[in-house]
XYZ file of C-alpha atoms in Angstrom:
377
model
C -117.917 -10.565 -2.547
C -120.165 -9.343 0.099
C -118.584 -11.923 2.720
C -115.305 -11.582 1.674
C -115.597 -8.110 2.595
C -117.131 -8.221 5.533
C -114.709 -10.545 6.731
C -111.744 -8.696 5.883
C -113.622 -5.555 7.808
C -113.639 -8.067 10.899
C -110.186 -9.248 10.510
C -108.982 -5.565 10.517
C -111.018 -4.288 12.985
C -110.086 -7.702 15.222
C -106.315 -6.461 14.558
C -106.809 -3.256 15.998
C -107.707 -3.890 19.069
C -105.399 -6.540 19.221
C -103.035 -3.694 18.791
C -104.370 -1.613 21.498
C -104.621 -4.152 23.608
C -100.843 -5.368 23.418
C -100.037 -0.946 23.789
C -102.244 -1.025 26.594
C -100.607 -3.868 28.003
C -98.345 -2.927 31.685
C -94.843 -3.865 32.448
C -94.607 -7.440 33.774
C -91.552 -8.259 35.609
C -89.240 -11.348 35.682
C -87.291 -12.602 38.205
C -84.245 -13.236 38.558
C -80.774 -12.620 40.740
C -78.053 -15.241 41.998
C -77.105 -17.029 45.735
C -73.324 -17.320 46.099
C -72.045 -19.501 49.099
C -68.243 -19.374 50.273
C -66.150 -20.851 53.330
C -62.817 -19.366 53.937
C -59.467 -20.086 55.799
C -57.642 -17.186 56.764
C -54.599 -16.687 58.289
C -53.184 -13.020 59.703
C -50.170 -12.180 61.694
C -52.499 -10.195 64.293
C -51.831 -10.704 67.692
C -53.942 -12.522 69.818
C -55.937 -9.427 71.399
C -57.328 -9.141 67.491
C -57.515 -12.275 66.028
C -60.480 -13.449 64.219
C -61.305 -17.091 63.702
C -59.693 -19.002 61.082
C -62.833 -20.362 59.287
C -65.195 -18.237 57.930
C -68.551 -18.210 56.073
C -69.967 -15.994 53.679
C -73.351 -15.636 51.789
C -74.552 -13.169 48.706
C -77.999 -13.727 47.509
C -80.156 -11.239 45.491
C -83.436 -11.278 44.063
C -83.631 -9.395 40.549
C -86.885 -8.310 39.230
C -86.836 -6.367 35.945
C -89.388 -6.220 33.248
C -89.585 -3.603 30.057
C -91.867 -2.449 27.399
C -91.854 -0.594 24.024
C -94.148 2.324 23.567
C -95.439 3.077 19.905
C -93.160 5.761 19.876
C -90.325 2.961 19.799
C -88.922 4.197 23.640
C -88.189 1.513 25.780
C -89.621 1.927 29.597
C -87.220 -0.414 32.070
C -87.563 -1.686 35.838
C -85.439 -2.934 37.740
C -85.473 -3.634 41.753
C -82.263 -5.611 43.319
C -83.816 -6.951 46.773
C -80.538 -7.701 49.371
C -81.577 -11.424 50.542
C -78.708 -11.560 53.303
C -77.837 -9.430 56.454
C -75.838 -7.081 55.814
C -75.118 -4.598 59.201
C -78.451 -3.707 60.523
C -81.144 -5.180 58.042
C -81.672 -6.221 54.691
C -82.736 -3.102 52.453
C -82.912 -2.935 48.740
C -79.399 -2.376 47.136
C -80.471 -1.099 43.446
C -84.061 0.490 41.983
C -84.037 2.057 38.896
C -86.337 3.665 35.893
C -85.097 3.817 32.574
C -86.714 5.310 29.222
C -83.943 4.443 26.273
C -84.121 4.829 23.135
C -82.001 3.723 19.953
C -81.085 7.708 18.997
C -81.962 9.074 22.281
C -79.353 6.799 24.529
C -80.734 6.037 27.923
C -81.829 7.387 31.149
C -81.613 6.600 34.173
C -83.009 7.304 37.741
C -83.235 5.747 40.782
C -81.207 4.033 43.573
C -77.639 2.908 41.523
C -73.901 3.137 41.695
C -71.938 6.021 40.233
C -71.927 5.450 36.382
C -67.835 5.800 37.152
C -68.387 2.630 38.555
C -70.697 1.008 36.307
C -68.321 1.548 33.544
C -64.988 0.394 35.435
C -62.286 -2.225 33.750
C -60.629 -3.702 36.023
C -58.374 -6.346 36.258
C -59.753 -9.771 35.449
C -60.306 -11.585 38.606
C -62.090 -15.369 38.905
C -63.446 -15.112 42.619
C -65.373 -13.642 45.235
C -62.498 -11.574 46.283
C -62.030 -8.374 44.723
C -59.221 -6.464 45.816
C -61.111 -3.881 47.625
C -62.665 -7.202 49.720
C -59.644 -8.370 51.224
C -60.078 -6.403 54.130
C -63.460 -7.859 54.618
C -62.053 -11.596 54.631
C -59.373 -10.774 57.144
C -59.364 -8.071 59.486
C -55.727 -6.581 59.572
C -53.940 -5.568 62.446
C -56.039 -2.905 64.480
C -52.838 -0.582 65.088
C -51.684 -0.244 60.983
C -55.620 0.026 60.079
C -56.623 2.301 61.917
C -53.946 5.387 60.582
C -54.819 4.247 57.132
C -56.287 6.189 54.516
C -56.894 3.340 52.294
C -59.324 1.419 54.078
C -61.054 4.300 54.694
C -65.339 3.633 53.560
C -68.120 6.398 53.568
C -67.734 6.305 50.043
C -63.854 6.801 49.684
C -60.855 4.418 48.919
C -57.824 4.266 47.508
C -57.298 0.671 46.490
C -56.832 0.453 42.747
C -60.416 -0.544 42.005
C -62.292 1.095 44.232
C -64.390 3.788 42.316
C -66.445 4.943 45.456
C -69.676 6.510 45.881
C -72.729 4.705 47.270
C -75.913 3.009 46.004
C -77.793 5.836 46.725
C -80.632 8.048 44.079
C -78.774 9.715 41.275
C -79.801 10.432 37.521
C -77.546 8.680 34.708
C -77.885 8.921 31.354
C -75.539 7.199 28.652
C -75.400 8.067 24.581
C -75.919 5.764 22.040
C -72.752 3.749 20.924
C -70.701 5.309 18.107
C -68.320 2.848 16.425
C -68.204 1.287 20.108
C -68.002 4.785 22.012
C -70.147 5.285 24.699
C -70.283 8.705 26.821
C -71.629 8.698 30.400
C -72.484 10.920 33.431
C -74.229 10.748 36.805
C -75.192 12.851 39.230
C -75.502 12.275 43.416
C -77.477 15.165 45.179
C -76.937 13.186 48.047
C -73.874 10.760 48.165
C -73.465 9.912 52.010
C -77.087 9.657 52.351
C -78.357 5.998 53.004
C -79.106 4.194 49.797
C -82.306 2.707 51.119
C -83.678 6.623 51.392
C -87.300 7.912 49.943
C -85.688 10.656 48.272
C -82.382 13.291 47.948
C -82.738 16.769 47.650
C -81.112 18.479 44.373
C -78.845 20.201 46.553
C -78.254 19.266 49.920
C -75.182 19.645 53.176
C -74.593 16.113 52.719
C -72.391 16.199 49.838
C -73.310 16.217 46.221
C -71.067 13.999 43.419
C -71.185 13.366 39.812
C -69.278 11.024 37.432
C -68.257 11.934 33.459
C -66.583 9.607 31.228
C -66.149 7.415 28.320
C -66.254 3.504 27.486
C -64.853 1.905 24.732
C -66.031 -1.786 23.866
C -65.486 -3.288 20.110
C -62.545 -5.334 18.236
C -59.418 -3.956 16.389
C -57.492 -6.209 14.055
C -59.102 -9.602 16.078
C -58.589 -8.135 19.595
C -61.636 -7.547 21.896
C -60.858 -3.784 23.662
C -63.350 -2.566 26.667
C -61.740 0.560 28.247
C -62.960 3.294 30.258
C -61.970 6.654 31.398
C -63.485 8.322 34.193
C -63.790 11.591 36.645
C -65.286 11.445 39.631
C -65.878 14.915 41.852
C -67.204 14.436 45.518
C -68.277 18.634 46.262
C -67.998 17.715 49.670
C -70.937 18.077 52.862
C -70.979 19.372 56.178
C -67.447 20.915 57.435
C -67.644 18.466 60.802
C -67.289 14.728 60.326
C -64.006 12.906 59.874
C -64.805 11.421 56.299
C -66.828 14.658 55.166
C -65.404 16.019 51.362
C -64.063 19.150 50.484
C -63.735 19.058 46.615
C -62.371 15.148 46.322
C -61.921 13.642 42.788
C -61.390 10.349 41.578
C -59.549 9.882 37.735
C -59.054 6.502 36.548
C -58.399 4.476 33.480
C -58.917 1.257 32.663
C -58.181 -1.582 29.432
C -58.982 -4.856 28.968
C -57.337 -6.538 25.587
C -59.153 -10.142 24.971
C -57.821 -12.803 22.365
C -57.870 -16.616 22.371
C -59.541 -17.246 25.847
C -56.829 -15.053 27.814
C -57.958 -11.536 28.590
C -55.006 -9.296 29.823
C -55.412 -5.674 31.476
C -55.974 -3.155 34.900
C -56.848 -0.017 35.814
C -55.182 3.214 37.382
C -56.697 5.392 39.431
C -55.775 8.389 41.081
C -57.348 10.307 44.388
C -56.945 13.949 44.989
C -58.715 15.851 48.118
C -59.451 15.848 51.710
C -61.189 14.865 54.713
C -62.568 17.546 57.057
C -62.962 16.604 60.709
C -63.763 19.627 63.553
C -60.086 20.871 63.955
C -58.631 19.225 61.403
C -57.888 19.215 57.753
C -56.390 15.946 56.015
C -55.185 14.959 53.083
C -56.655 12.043 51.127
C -53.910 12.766 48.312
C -53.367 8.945 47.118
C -53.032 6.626 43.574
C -53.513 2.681 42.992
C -53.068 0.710 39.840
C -53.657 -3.291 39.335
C -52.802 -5.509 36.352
C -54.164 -9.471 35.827
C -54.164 -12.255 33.362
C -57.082 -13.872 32.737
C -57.748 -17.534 30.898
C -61.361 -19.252 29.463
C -61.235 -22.537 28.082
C -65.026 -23.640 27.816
C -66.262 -24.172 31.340
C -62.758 -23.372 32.925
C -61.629 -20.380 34.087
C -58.167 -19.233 36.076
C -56.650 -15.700 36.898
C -53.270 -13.934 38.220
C -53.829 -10.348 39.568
C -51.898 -8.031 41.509
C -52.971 -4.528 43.131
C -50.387 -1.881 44.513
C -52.221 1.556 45.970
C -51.044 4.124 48.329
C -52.515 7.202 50.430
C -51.379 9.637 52.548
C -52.126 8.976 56.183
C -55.013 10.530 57.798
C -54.395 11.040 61.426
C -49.942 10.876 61.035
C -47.609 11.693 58.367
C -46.338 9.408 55.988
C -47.960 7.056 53.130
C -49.902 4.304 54.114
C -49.466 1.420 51.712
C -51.302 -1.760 50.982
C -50.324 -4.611 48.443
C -52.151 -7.509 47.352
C -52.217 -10.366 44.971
C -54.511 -13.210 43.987
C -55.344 -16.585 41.912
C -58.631 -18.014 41.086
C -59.993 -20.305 39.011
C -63.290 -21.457 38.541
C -65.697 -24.449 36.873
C -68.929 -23.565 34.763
C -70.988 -26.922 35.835
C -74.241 -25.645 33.524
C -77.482 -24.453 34.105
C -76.214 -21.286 35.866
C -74.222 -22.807 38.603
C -70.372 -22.517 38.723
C -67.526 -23.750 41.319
C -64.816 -20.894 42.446
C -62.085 -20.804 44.209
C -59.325 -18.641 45.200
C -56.094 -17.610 47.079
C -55.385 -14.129 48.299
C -52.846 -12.214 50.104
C -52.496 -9.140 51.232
C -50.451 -6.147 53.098
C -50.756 -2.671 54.374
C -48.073 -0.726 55.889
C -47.977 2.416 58.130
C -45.019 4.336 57.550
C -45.456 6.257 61.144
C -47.208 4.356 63.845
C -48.555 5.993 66.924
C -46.226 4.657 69.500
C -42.725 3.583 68.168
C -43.290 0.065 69.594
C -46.583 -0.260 67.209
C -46.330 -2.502 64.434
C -45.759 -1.094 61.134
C -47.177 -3.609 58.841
C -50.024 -6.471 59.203
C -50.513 -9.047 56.849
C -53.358 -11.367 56.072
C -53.466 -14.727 53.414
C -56.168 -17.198 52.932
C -58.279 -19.565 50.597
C -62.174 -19.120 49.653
C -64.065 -21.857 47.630
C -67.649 -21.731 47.186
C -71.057 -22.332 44.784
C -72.284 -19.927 42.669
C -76.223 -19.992 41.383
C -77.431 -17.919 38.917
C -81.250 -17.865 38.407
């Protein structure tokens, strides 16, 4: 009886610090990420002054690492670090790092280098592709005389293009609530939103223009049909009063639904842009609204889409609405063990209802094709 006891003691006591050992135990972290590989043709009705080549070549490759644990107090403590593996502009930098401490009544926070939660949450269109419809200007560079009066191609963290959210990877706080019958609430805040997102830190209130997001997500099933939706509000307080693309009290408001049933998923998004762009002598209007609508199809390891994106914005240096339209099909082949085919056609076109000089073109279009490899790992 003796033993017995004594061995029980052991067993116990051998538990315990088993215990403390696994709470003891630090955050080890995975990796993970993808390396996507495209060639493109394009083809643009520039003239030959601004003509880019034909062929193109693209590469996207990140390096994920993420790791969590669970305290005794059940909380959940989550890393994550996205590491840019390509050139992008100057040098490669890290695009997302982020803390989070969750819990299943508590929600989760967030801090750390991210996107606005507004854009986190976004429905969209379904797309198959590497070609969003905010990226066709990046495939083909449209005609230098239309672009550069337009408002919707403007960057530092503003667009107008249907799903375009804006903002900038930079440090903000996020925290979402738990899920209620599929609800989800979120918010963000930017002390910093143009500052680079590769910066040590942000100060809580700062010249160089604060922003915060607010909305809602949706994602469960009613009567067989998969729903994700969002609804969204995003407020740029504006920065310095010099600067072309500095804000002076610019929101974003968009909605977005997704209905899913039988392999096809069908839904878009429409935003709308209210505000203005300061420059020295100068005060501009950034007034603008977008909306896109696609069809999407999944049969096993096949995928094809149909998508179509219509935005406008009022024209930053002339009057008049600039316009751009574009439309797109993909489709794309799951091959297993995280590696997929994709390809995809695109066209697009913005117009300039008042061109500098009357002889300036008022429209520039651009079409092409872009195939490619996509690992997962």
């Amino acid at each position: 009886m003796k033993k017995i006891l004594l061995g029980t003691t052991a067993i116990i006591a051998l538990g315990a610090l088993s215990s403390q050992a696994l709470a003891a135990e630090k955050i080890k972290l995975g990796i993970g990420g993808f390396m996507r590989e495209y060639v493109s043709n394009v083809k643009s009705d520039q003239t030959k002054s601004n003509t880019r080549m034909k062929l193109g070549q693209w590469s996207n490759t990140e390096i994920h690492f993420k790791g969590s644990t669970t305290l005794d107090n059940g909380l959940t403590v989550a890393a994550r670090v996205e590491l840019e593996g390509d050139r992008n502009g100057a040098a490669r930098s890290i695009d997302v790092s982020t803390l989070t401490v969750s819990g299943d009544t508590l929600g989760a926070f967030t801090i750390g280098s991210m996107p606005q939660a507004s854009d986190t949450f976004a429905v969209k269109a379904p797309i198959v592709g590497p070609a969003a419809f905010s990226d066709v200007t990046a495939w083909a560079k449209f005609n230098s005389t239309v672009n550069d009066a337009n408002a919707i191609t403007k960057t530092n963290g503003r667009g107008t293009t249907s799903d375009f959210v804006g903002g900038n990877k930079g440090n903000k706080i996020q925290y979402v609530t738990p899920s209620f019958s599929g609800f989800s609430a979120f918010a963000s805040y930017d002390a910093a939103q143009n500052v680079d997102k590769n910066a040590k830190r942000a100060a809580l209130r700062s010249d160089t223009g604060e922003a915060y997001a607010l909305g809602v997500t949706y994602d469960g099933e009613i009567s067989g049909v998969a729903l994700t939706s969002d609804l969204s509000r995003t407020k740029y307080q504006g920065g310095s009063t010099s600067g072309v693309n500095d804000g002076d009290g610019q929101t974003l408001t968009r909605f977005g639904l997704n209905a899913g049933m039988g392999g096809f998923t069908v839904g878009g998004s429409y935003s709308h842009y209210k505000g203005v762009t300061r420059a020295t002598t100068t005060v501009d209007s950034l007034d603008g609204n977008g909306w896109d609508f696609g069809v999407g199809y999944n049969n096993g390891p096949y995928s094809v889409s149909a998508a179509y994106n219509s935005a406008k914005a009022k024209g930053t240096t002339r009057a008049g609405d600039d316009k751009f339209t574009a439309w797109t099909f993909g489709a794309g082949y799951d091959m297993g063990a995280g590696v997929s085919l994709v390809a995809q056609y695109f066209n697009g076109k913005l117009k300039n209802e008042t061109p500098a000089v009357a002889t300036d073109p008022t429209s520039s279009t651009v079409n092409g094709v872009i195939g490619g490899i996509e690992v997962s790992f």
